[in-house]
Each structure stands twice: as C-alpha cells, then as structure tokens.
PDB file of C-alpha atoms in Angstrom:
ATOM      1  CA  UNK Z 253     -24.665   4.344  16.279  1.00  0.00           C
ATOM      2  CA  UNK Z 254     -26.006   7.455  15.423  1.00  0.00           C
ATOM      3  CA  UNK Z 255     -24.604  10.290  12.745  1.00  0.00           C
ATOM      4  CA  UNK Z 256     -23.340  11.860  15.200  1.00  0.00           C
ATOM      5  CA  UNK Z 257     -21.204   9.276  17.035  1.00  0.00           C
ATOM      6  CA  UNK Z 258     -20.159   8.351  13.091  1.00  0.00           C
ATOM      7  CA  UNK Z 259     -19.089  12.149  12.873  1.00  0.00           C
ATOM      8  CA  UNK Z 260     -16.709  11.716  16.105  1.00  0.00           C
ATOM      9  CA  UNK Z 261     -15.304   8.660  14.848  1.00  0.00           C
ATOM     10  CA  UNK Z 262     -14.714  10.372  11.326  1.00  0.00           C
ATOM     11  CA  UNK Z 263     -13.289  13.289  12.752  1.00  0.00           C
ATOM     12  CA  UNK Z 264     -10.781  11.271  15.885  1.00  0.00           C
ATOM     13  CA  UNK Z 265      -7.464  12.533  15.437  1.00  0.00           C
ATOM     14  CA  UNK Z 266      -5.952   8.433  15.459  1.00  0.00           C
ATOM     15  CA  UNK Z 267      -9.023   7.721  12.811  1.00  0.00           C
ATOM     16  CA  UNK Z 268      -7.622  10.523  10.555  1.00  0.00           C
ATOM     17  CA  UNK Z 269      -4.115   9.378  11.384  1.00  0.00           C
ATOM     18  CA  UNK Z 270      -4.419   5.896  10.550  1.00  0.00           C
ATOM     19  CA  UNK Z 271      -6.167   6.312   7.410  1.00  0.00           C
ATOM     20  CA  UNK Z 272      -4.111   8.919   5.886  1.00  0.00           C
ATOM     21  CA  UNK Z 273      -1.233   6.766   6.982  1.00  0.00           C
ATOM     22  CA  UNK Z 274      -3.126   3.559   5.465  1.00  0.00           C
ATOM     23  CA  UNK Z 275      -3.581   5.619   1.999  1.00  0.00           C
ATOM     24  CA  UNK Z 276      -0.032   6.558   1.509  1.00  0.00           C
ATOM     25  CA  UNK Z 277       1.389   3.716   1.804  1.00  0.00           C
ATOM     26  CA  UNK Z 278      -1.119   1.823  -0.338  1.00  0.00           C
ATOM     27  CA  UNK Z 279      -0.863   4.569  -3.077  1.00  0.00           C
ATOM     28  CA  UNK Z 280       2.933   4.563  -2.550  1.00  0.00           C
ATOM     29  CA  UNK Z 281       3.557   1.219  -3.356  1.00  0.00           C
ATOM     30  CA  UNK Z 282       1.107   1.048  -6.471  1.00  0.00           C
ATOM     31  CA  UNK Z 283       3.090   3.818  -7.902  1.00  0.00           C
ATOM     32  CA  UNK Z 284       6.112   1.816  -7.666  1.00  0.00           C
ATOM     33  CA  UNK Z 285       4.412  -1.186  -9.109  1.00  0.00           C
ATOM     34  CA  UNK Z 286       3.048   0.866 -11.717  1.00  0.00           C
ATOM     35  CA  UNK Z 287       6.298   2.843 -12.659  1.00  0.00           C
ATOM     36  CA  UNK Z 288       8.033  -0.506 -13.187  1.00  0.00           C
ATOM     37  CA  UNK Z 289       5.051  -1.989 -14.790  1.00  0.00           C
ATOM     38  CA  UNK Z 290       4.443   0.565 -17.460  1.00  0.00           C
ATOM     39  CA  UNK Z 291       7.828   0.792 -18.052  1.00  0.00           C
ATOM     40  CA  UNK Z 292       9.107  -2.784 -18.609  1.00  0.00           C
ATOM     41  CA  UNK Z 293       5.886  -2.542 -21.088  1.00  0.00           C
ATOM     42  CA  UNK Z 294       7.333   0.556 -23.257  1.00  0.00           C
ATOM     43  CA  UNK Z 295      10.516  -1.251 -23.196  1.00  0.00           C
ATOM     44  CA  UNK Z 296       8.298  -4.189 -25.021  1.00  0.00           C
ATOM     45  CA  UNK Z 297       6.759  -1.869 -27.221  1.00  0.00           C
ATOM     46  CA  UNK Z 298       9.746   0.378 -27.875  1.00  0.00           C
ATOM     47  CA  UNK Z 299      13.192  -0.962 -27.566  1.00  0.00           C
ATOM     48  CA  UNK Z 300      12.564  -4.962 -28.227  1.00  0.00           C
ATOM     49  CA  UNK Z 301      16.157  -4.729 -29.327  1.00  0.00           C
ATOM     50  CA  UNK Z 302      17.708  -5.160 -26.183  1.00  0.00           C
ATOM     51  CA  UNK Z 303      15.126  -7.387 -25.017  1.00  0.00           C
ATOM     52  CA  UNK Z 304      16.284  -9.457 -27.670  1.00  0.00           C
ATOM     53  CA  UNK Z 305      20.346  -9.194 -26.535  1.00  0.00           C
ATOM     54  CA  UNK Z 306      21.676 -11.875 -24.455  1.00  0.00           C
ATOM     55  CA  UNK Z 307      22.459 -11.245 -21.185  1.00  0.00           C
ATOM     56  CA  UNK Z 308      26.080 -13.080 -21.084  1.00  0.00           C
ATOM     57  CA  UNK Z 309      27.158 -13.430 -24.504  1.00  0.00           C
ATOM     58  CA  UNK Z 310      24.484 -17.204 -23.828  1.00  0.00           C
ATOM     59  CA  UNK Z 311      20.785 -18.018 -24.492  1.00  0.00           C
ATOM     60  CA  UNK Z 312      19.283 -15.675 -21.608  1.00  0.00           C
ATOM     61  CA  UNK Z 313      18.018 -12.678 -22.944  1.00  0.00           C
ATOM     62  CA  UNK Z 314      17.730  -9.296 -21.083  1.00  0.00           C
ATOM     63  CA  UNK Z 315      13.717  -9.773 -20.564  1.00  0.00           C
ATOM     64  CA  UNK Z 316      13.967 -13.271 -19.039  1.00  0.00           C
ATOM     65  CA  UNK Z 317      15.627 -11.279 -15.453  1.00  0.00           C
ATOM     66  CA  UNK Z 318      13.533  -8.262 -16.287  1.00  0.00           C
ATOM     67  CA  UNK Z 319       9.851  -9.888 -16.149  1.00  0.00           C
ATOM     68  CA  UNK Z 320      11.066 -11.897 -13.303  1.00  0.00           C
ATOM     69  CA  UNK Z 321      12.602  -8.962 -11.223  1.00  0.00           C
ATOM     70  CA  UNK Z 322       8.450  -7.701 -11.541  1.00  0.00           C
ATOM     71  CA  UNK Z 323       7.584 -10.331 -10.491  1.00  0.00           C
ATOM     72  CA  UNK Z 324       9.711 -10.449  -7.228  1.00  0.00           C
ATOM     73  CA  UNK Z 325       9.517  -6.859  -6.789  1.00  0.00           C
ATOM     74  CA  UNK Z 326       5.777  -7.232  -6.519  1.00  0.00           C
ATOM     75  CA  UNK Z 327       6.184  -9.966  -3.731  1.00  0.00           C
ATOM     76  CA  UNK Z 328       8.582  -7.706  -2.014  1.00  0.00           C
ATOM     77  CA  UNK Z 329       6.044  -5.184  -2.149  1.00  0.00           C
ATOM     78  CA  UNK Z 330       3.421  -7.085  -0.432  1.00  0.00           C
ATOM     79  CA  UNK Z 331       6.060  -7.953   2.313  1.00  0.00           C
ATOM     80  CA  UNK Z 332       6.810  -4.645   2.878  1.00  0.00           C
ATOM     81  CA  UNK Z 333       3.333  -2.980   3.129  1.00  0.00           C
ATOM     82  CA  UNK Z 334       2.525  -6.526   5.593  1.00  0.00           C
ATOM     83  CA  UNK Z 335       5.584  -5.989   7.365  1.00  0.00           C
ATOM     84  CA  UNK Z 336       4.573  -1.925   7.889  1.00  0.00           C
ATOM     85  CA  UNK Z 337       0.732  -3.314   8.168  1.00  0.00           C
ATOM     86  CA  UNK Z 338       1.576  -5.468  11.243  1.00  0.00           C
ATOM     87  CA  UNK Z 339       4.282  -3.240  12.754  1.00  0.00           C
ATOM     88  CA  UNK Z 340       3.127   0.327  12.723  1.00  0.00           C
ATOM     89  CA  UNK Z 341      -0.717   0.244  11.327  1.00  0.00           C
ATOM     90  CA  UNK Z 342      -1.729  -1.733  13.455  1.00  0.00           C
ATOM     91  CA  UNK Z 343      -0.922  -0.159  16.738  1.00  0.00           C
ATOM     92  CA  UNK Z 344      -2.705   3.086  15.160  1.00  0.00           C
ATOM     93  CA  UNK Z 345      -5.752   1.090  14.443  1.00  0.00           C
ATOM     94  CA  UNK Z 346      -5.517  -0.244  18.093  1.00  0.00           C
ATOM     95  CA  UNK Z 347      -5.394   3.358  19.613  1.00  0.00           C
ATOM     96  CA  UNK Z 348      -8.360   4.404  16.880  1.00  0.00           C
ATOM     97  CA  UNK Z 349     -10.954   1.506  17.709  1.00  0.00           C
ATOM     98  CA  UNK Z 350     -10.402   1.748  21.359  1.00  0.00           C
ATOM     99  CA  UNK Z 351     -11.473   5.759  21.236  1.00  0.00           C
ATOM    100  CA  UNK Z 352     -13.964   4.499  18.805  1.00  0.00           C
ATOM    101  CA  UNK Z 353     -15.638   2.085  21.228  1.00  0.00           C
ATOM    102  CA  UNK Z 354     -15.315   4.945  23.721  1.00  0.00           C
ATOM    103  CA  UNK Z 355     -17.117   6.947  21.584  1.00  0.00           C
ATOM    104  CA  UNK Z 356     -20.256   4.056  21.188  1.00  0.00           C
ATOM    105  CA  UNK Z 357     -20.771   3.844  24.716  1.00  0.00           C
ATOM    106  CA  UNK Z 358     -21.239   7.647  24.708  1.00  0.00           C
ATOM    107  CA  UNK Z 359     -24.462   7.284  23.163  1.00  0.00           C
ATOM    108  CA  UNK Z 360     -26.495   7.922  26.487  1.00  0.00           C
ATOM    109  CA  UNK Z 361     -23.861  10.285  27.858  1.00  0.00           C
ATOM    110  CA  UNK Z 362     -24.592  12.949  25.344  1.00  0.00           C
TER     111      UNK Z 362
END
C-alpha cells in the first residue's frame, strides 16, 4: 500500500466516521469512570466522616456500597461500550474496511 492509498483510507468518510465515533465513546466513558473515581477518592481524603456512618443504624458503613457501586459501575461500563462495540461500531467498521479493500485493489487503477 502506498502513501497515497493510506491517504484515501485516512481521509474515507466511514474511516473518519468510525473513528471519531470510536473516540467518543471511549473518552466518554473514562470521564465517567474518572468523575466517580476521583470523587469517591476526595470523599476519602475529605469527608471520612460519613464514610465512617453506618448505613442502617448496623455495622455497614457508607463506603462498603460506595467502593462496590465503582466497582460495578466499571463492569457496567465495559458492557455498555461492548454492547455499543458489537451493535453499532461494528457495522461502521464493516462499511470502512470494505471501501478500504476497495481502495487496495486500486493500486494499478490509478
């Protein structure tokens, strides 16, 4: 493949699509996991106080259900950008690699 087949592929309408689409989901999602990250760690660092509290008046405390929400949250965050992934991505990258592989069996045409 030569740089200017690359340039075609880099410049296909589904190629640009697909990766912009790609991006902001990724980015989407770690700003979520981030968000929630960073702040269930200033509520460590600032208000350990109600960390400390019990949850019902028993021996649970308010951070037990808080680090394990994160924890789920960041499994249903990998199902979600899986379930987008294999449901809408994937039919973009489909359309994008079959203009690609038109545009590799160019190389004589041009």
């Amino acid at each position: 493949m030569d740089d200017k087949q690359v340039e075609r592929i880099l410049q296909n309408p589904k190629f640009k699509e697909m990766v912009s689409k790609k991006s902001t989901l990724s980015w989407t999602l770690t700003a979520i996991m981030l968000f929630v990250y960073v702040g269930f760690m200033l509520l460590v660092g600032y208000n350990k106080e109600f960390l400390h509290s019990s949850l019902s008046g028993g021996v649970t405390t308010w951070g037990i259900p808080l680090g394990l929400s994160i924890i789920v949250l960041s499994f249903l965050l990998c199902g979600v950008y899986s379930y987008i992934a294999n449901n809408k991505l994937d039919q973009l990258n489909e359309d994008a690699m079959r203009e690609v592989e038109a545009i590799a069996h160019e190389k004589g045409q041009n």
